[in-house]
């Protein structure tokens, strides 16, 4: 009898494994959010051109992973890991009311269990952020004639992270790759990335879904699968298996496992999100809905000035305008629609009008890394980069007697950013990007601690210590500029570095 039970479990395990094997397809698919990694940023010797470093231009890059392709496990194991000991719940016979067709089968049940167990923490965070964006997204979907419950596509794509970036450089809450984003009129260049704008990206997603829905003759499951894998992949699968039934297509080996799981994951997410308390999500801390006013401002407007004009902080303005990549609005964009806190439009217009036009933009200082040679001294390096030995020593926490040979020094780059071409990388930034890496800086303020800064900028204390050669806590003194992020080029995009070099 014991051998019979063992044989039964072995058979089930093998069957599950075979069903989960991905097809060996070579074309790219729309990915789920994954943690970003990058190779070590290289150093440059005195004979190589410097790598330029934008200062005070902190871009938040979210690293929290969305639901991965689910691990294989038995339902009994899920029950054993239910957390608080509560019972796992399945829907009643009558599924929640929805404007997309909901279904309940073993694949959907799998993810209903998954989100109540191993994926519960991530799903709780998705729910927490959902209340911030779902009302606005539903309004846009309705305006475009699309089902409002398509918002749950954004939930499983990014968990409503505006800055989400996948391993294949799909970006934003709807995870557009650049090619698809531009196809639906999203602007993506050195200055702006509208894939991160929840309003514009949702509009683009609605248009894409509308096209997919028509292409697949009114089948939302195929439309969703097409959103994940690409419409051509699904069309080829339909021709290959001579069926347009998603569940039948998912039985074959042509579609990748991620696509096979995409629709059941979407349905499970929608079912739970419509009645979260029933499934054990009764203590979610929901964020307030995003609300804002919109004002038209000139190109190259400093966001610090915009923030002060409406009584907000720079961080608040950046949060409301996640599409902006830098400290100002894009050049040659005379009527940029800036989002500001709701109820501050009148104050903004009055205060901003008082600022002279020639004071609405502040040039940012650029820095570079320089590897000192054997004969270098503070005086010679300072002369080379048009600064003073004292300023150079302060910038790098050096004393007058410090030996420089082999040290990687932070030095000012006395060059002017060229804003003459819209959507093109400034000359200094192009030099940085061409060499594959750059860093972002922060000026230490009174009361700052290593732990607090690490948490604020989503890095580890170990990385901050290594990047800035912080041998003692005394080194973290007010006024000092420290590296708080390093970026390196990967597949044509700048992504955060995670090494200490």
XYZ file of N, CA and C in Angstrom, residues 111-274:
492
model
N -3.908 29.436 -8.911
C -3.456 30.777 -8.551
C -4.287 31.386 -7.426
N -5.535 30.972 -7.290
C -6.303 31.400 -6.120
C -5.627 30.911 -4.847
N -5.186 29.663 -4.864
C -4.448 29.125 -3.719
C -3.087 29.819 -3.575
N -2.422 30.017 -4.700
C -1.079 30.613 -4.669
C -1.103 32.004 -4.034
N -2.053 32.844 -4.446
C -2.124 34.199 -3.916
C -2.535 34.223 -2.443
N -3.155 33.152 -1.957
C -3.514 33.082 -0.534
C -2.390 32.492 0.313
N -1.332 32.013 -0.326
C -0.259 31.335 0.419
C 1.092 31.948 0.073
N 1.800 31.315 -0.834
C 3.157 31.763 -1.140
C 3.206 33.162 -1.740
N 2.175 33.547 -2.447
C 2.155 34.866 -3.058
C 1.367 35.898 -2.282
N 1.028 35.605 -1.034
C 0.130 36.490 -0.281
C 0.753 37.845 0.018
N 2.015 37.872 0.390
C 2.648 39.148 0.726
C 2.688 40.082 -0.484
N 3.086 39.545 -1.631
C 3.115 40.364 -2.841
C 1.719 40.838 -3.220
N 0.736 39.951 -3.128
C -0.620 40.331 -3.514
C -1.169 41.404 -2.573
N -0.805 41.345 -1.303
C -1.230 42.386 -0.357
C -0.690 43.746 -0.776
N 0.558 43.774 -1.236
C 1.148 45.033 -1.691
C 0.474 45.522 -2.968
N 0.124 44.596 -3.836
C -0.597 44.996 -5.045
C -1.934 45.632 -4.687
N -2.650 45.010 -3.756
C -3.935 45.564 -3.329
C -3.757 46.940 -2.706
N -2.714 47.095 -1.916
C -2.460 48.374 -1.259
C -2.293 49.493 -2.284
N -1.546 49.222 -3.348
C -1.330 50.240 -4.381
C -2.507 50.345 -5.347
N -3.303 49.303 -5.442
C -4.393 49.297 -6.422
C -5.363 50.449 -6.210
N -5.639 50.767 -4.955
C -6.605 51.828 -4.658
C -6.099 53.199 -5.104
N -4.801 53.318 -5.311
C -4.234 54.595 -5.746
C -4.482 54.840 -7.235
N -4.523 53.770 -8.013
C -4.588 53.943 -9.465
C -5.834 53.367 -10.138
N -6.490 52.401 -9.514
C -7.627 51.752 -10.172
C -8.756 52.728 -10.528
N -9.169 53.648 -9.647
C -10.257 54.554 -10.039
C -9.940 55.336 -11.311
N -8.732 55.874 -11.401
C -8.339 56.635 -12.584
C -8.240 55.737 -13.816
N -7.668 54.548 -13.646
C -7.510 53.629 -14.777
C -8.858 53.150 -15.304
N -9.786 52.848 -14.394
C -11.116 52.403 -14.825
C -11.825 53.496 -15.618
N -11.655 54.724 -15.198
C -12.289 55.841 -15.901
C -11.773 55.943 -17.336
N -10.461 55.755 -17.502
C -9.866 55.819 -18.843
C -10.336 54.647 -19.697
N -10.340 53.442 -19.128
C -10.792 52.264 -19.872
C -12.246 52.427 -20.316
N -13.073 52.943 -19.430
C -14.482 53.165 -19.764
C -14.612 54.186 -20.889
N -13.824 55.249 -20.807
C -13.851 56.287 -21.840
C -13.466 55.725 -23.210
N -12.558 54.752 -23.210
C -12.098 54.149 -24.465
C -12.965 52.969 -24.898
N -14.062 52.716 -24.157
C -14.965 51.640 -24.524
C -14.456 50.260 -24.185
N -13.571 50.171 -23.211
C -12.988 48.897 -22.802
C -13.534 48.454 -21.442
N -13.545 47.142 -21.169
C -13.982 46.656 -19.855
C -13.117 47.244 -18.739
N -13.756 47.711 -17.695
C -13.017 48.334 -16.596
C -12.141 47.333 -15.848
N -12.539 46.068 -15.855
C -11.770 45.069 -15.110
C -10.466 44.674 -15.794
N -10.166 45.298 -16.926
C -8.839 45.104 -17.518
C -7.747 45.737 -16.655
N -8.148 46.493 -15.635
C -7.142 47.048 -14.712
C -6.328 45.937 -14.059
N -6.896 44.740 -13.987
C -6.174 43.650 -13.327
C -5.039 43.101 -14.196
N -5.017 43.515 -15.461
C -3.835 43.231 -16.284
C -2.643 44.002 -15.724
N -2.865 45.280 -15.380
C -1.787 46.075 -14.780
C -1.369 45.492 -13.436
N -2.330 44.912 -12.716
C -2.009 44.314 -11.416
C -1.021 43.165 -11.567
N -1.280 42.241 -12.497
C -0.376 41.098 -12.622
C 0.879 41.445 -13.417
N 0.839 42.528 -14.195
C 2.026 42.942 -14.937
C 3.055 43.606 -14.030
N 2.595 44.500 -13.159
C 3.545 45.325 -12.398
C 3.202 45.486 -10.932
N 2.027 45.006 -10.502
C 1.620 45.288 -9.135
C 1.365 46.775 -8.928
N 1.053 47.489 -10.032
C 0.809 48.939 -10.022
C 2.056 49.732 -9.637
N 3.226 49.210 -9.968
C 4.478 49.958 -9.830
C 4.655 50.822 -11.075
N 4.720 52.128 -10.908
C 4.915 53.002 -12.063
C 6.317 52.869 -12.631
N 7.290 52.566 -11.776
C 8.685 52.483 -12.220
C 9.134 51.046 -12.474
N 8.198 50.127 -12.557
C 8.560 48.724 -12.771
C 9.307 48.561 -14.094
N 10.355 47.758 -14.047
C 11.134 47.468 -15.255
C 11.482 45.984 -15.262
N 11.230 45.326 -16.355
C 11.491 43.889 -16.443
C 12.885 43.631 -16.993
N 13.272 42.365 -16.997
C 14.571 41.983 -17.543
C 14.667 42.288 -19.028
N 13.543 42.378 -19.707
C 13.541 42.680 -21.146
C 13.237 44.152 -21.405
N 13.365 44.991 -20.363
C 13.155 46.431 -20.469
C 11.724 46.820 -20.827
N 10.767 46.026 -20.379
C 9.374 46.472 -20.396
C 9.195 47.361 -19.169
N 8.528 48.490 -19.346
C 8.522 49.534 -18.315
C 7.109 49.992 -17.988
N 6.932 50.391 -16.724
C 5.708 51.047 -16.303
C 4.633 50.103 -15.800
N 3.497 50.653 -15.380
C 2.429 49.825 -14.806
C 1.860 48.814 -15.794
N 1.906 49.140 -17.093
C 1.367 48.227 -18.109
C 2.472 47.482 -18.840
N 3.719 47.669 -18.427
C 4.870 46.925 -18.942
C 4.980 46.945 -20.468
N 5.073 48.159 -21.012
C 5.287 48.304 -22.445
C 6.772 48.206 -22.770
N 7.124 47.447 -23.806
C 8.461 47.580 -24.358
C 8.444 48.839 -25.220
N 9.615 49.394 -25.515
C 9.656 50.691 -26.189
C 8.973 50.655 -27.559
N 9.155 49.579 -28.300
C 8.555 49.483 -29.634
C 7.033 49.555 -29.569
N 6.442 48.799 -28.663
C 4.979 48.808 -28.541
C 4.493 50.139 -27.983
N 5.233 50.692 -27.025
C 4.843 51.977 -26.465
C 4.779 53.061 -27.523
N 5.802 53.129 -28.362
C 5.821 54.148 -29.420
C 4.712 53.903 -30.445
N 4.374 52.630 -30.649
C 3.297 52.315 -31.591
C 1.988 52.967 -31.154
N 1.819 53.118 -29.850
C 0.595 53.727 -29.321
C 0.860 55.121 -28.756
N 1.796 55.815 -29.409
C 2.037 57.255 -29.211
C 2.622 57.624 -27.858
N 3.305 56.700 -27.198
C 3.995 57.046 -25.962
C 5.379 57.580 -26.308
N 5.709 58.729 -25.767
C 7.020 59.330 -26.028
C 8.058 58.695 -25.103
N 9.158 58.238 -25.689
C 10.224 57.586 -24.926
C 11.555 58.100 -25.457
N 12.243 58.928 -24.679
C 13.548 59.430 -25.095
C 14.369 59.799 -23.868
N 15.427 60.571 -24.076
C 16.332 60.932 -22.988
C 15.642 61.720 -21.884
N 14.599 62.465 -22.230
C 13.988 63.380 -21.280
C 12.708 62.861 -20.646
N 12.037 61.983 -21.338
C 10.709 61.594 -20.867
C 10.432 60.136 -21.240
N 9.721 59.444 -20.378
C 9.308 58.062 -20.654
C 7.858 57.923 -20.228
N 6.970 58.087 -21.188
C 5.545 58.113 -20.886
C 4.974 56.741 -20.563
N 5.782 55.690 -20.656
C 5.320 54.376 -20.202
C 5.077 54.386 -18.694
N 5.716 55.329 -17.973
C 5.560 55.429 -16.527
C 4.406 56.339 -16.124
N 3.863 57.067 -17.070
C 2.731 57.953 -16.788
C 1.465 57.100 -16.713
N 0.821 56.993 -15.542
C -0.332 56.091 -15.421
C -1.500 56.482 -16.308
N -1.635 57.765 -16.616
C -2.732 58.216 -17.472
C -2.457 57.850 -18.929
N -1.303 58.266 -19.429
C -0.981 58.021 -20.839
C -0.756 56.538 -21.118
N -0.118 55.839 -20.181
C 0.130 54.409 -20.382
C -1.174 53.617 -20.371
N -2.118 54.014 -19.521
C -3.414 53.322 -19.490
C -4.182 53.564 -20.783
N -4.099 54.782 -21.298
C -4.741 55.079 -22.580
C -4.147 54.219 -23.687
N -2.815 54.106 -23.690
C -2.144 53.276 -24.698
C -2.527 51.808 -24.544
N -2.607 51.333 -23.300
C -2.986 49.935 -23.051
C -4.410 49.669 -23.528
N -5.301 50.634 -23.320
C -6.689 50.476 -23.772
C -6.752 50.350 -25.291
N -5.962 51.171 -25.985
C -5.947 51.108 -27.449
C -5.368 49.783 -27.936
N -4.326 49.318 -27.260
C -3.710 48.043 -27.632
C -4.688 46.891 -27.398
N -5.354 46.908 -26.249
C -6.329 45.859 -25.936
C -7.500 45.876 -26.920
N -7.912 47.059 -27.307
C -9.012 47.169 -28.275
C -8.612 46.523 -29.601
N -7.373 46.756 -30.005
C -6.875 46.166 -31.247
C -6.781 44.641 -31.131
N -6.286 44.154 -29.999
C -6.171 42.710 -29.784
C -7.548 42.043 -29.742
N -8.494 42.709 -29.094
C -9.854 42.170 -28.976
C -10.478 41.984 -30.353
N -10.276 42.975 -31.227
C -10.792 42.859 -32.583
C -10.062 41.800 -33.384
N -8.755 41.723 -33.203
C -7.939 40.754 -33.936
C -8.344 39.322 -33.606
N -8.677 39.084 -32.321
C -9.029 37.728 -31.886
C -10.545 37.535 -31.769
N -11.288 38.339 -32.532
C -12.731 38.154 -32.731
C -13.512 38.099 -31.420
N -13.215 39.054 -30.542
C -13.995 39.191 -29.323
C -13.674 38.197 -28.228
N -12.478 37.618 -28.239
C -12.083 36.662 -27.198
C -11.077 37.334 -26.264
N -11.525 37.645 -25.037
C -10.652 38.360 -24.105
C -9.497 37.500 -23.610
N -9.672 36.197 -23.559
C -8.570 35.339 -23.115
C -7.427 35.367 -24.129
N -7.771 35.287 -25.412
C -6.742 35.365 -26.443
C -6.127 36.761 -26.494
N -6.952 37.792 -26.263
C -6.430 39.160 -26.245
C -5.414 39.334 -25.123
N -5.733 38.802 -23.947
C -4.806 38.895 -22.817
C -3.530 38.110 -23.093
N -3.679 36.922 -23.677
C -2.500 36.124 -24.024
C -1.647 36.856 -25.051
N -2.305 37.538 -25.996
C -1.581 38.322 -26.988
C -0.857 39.496 -26.366
N -1.447 40.088 -25.350
C -0.793 41.192 -24.641
C 0.501 40.704 -23.992
N 0.482 39.478 -23.508
C 1.655 38.919 -22.842
C 2.714 38.440 -23.832
N 2.305 37.641 -24.803
C 3.276 36.988 -25.684
C 3.486 37.714 -27.002
N 2.585 38.627 -27.336
C 2.608 39.248 -28.651
C 1.560 38.603 -29.540
N 0.872 39.433 -30.308
C -0.244 38.919 -31.102
C 0.196 37.874 -32.129
N 1.383 38.047 -32.700
C 1.832 37.105 -33.731
C 2.065 35.708 -33.160
N 2.546 35.654 -31.941
C 2.764 34.357 -31.290
C 1.436 33.612 -31.141
N 0.403 34.315 -30.722
C -0.901 33.674 -30.520
C -1.524 33.283 -31.854
N -1.374 34.133 -32.863
C -1.907 33.795 -34.188
C -1.245 32.534 -34.739
N 0.054 32.405 -34.532
C 0.745 31.198 -34.994
C 0.274 29.966 -34.227
N 0.022 30.130 -32.927
C -0.469 29.004 -32.124
C -1.844 28.555 -32.609
N -2.699 29.524 -32.935
C -4.040 29.196 -33.438
C -3.944 28.404 -34.740
N -3.061 28.852 -35.625
C -2.888 28.141 -36.899
C -2.266 26.760 -36.692
N -1.352 26.667 -35.741
C -0.652 25.409 -35.498
C -1.591 24.336 -34.954
N -2.455 24.730 -34.000
C -3.320 23.750 -33.337
C -4.746 23.741 -33.883
N -5.020 24.658 -34.818
C -6.344 24.720 -35.452
C -7.463 24.866 -34.421
N -7.231 25.724 -33.439
C -8.260 26.035 -32.442
C -8.034 27.456 -31.940
N -9.118 28.128 -31.608
C -9.011 29.468 -31.031
C -9.463 29.472 -29.575
N -9.438 28.306 -28.959
C -9.783 28.180 -27.542
C -8.496 28.273 -26.721
N -8.407 29.290 -25.861
C -7.168 29.497 -25.110
C -6.782 28.279 -24.291
N -7.749 27.654 -23.636
C -7.440 26.524 -22.757
C -6.909 25.335 -23.555
N -7.393 25.184 -24.781
C -6.863 24.121 -25.636
C -5.460 24.471 -26.130
N -5.251 25.742 -26.470
C -3.916 26.175 -26.896
C -2.882 25.956 -25.796
N -3.308 26.177 -24.550
C -2.368 26.063 -23.433
C -1.992 24.620 -23.122
N -2.687 23.666 -23.746
C -2.322 22.267 -23.555
C -1.121 21.875 -24.412
N -0.879 22.637 -25.479
C 0.236 22.327 -26.365
C 1.554 22.842 -25.821
N 2.618 22.567 -26.553
C 3.960 22.944 -26.099
C 4.473 24.228 -26.734
N 3.721 24.814 -27.673
C 4.223 25.976 -28.404
C 4.268 27.234 -27.542
N 3.207 27.500 -26.787
C 3.190 28.684 -25.930
C 4.094 28.468 -24.725
N 4.751 29.533 -24.318
C 5.615 29.433 -23.146
C 4.773 29.343 -21.876
N 5.399 28.818 -20.856
C 4.693 28.609 -19.595
C 4.124 29.917 -19.052
N 4.864 30.999 -19.192
C 4.385 32.290 -18.692
C 3.066 32.685 -19.332
N 2.944 32.449 -20.642
C 1.707 32.786 -21.348
C 0.574 31.849 -20.961
N 0.877 30.569 -20.791
C -0.146 29.615 -20.361
C -0.717 29.993 -18.998
N 0.120 30.552 -18.136
C -0.320 30.908 -16.785
C -0.898 32.318 -16.704
N -0.730 33.104 -17.772
C -1.105 34.515 -17.727
C -2.603 34.706 -17.521
N -3.413 34.011 -18.306
C -4.870 34.170 -18.193
C -5.397 33.645 -16.861
N -5.043 32.427 -16.418
C -5.521 31.989 -15.096
C -5.043 32.895 -13.965
N -3.843 33.443 -14.096
C -3.348 34.376 -13.078
C -4.188 35.654 -13.066
N -4.535 36.146 -14.263
C -5.379 37.335 -14.384
C -6.748 37.097 -13.766
N -7.362 35.962 -14.068
C -8.695 35.662 -13.544
C -8.664 35.508 -12.025
N -7.640 34.837 -11.506
C -7.527 34.669 -10.055
C -7.339 36.017 -9.367
N -6.513 36.880 -9.956
C -6.285 38.207 -9.376
C -7.575 39.019 -9.352
N -8.347 38.952 -10.433
C -9.608 39.693 -10.495
C -10.606 39.168 -9.469
N -10.704 37.854 -9.345
C -11.652 37.255 -8.395
C -11.333 37.683 -6.966
N -10.060 37.629 -6.593
C -9.677 38.003 -5.225
C -9.831 39.501 -5.004
N -9.382 40.308 -5.972
C -9.405 41.762 -5.801
C -10.820 42.306 -5.680
N -11.812 41.585 -6.200
C -13.193 42.041 -6.100
C -13.813 41.752 -4.733
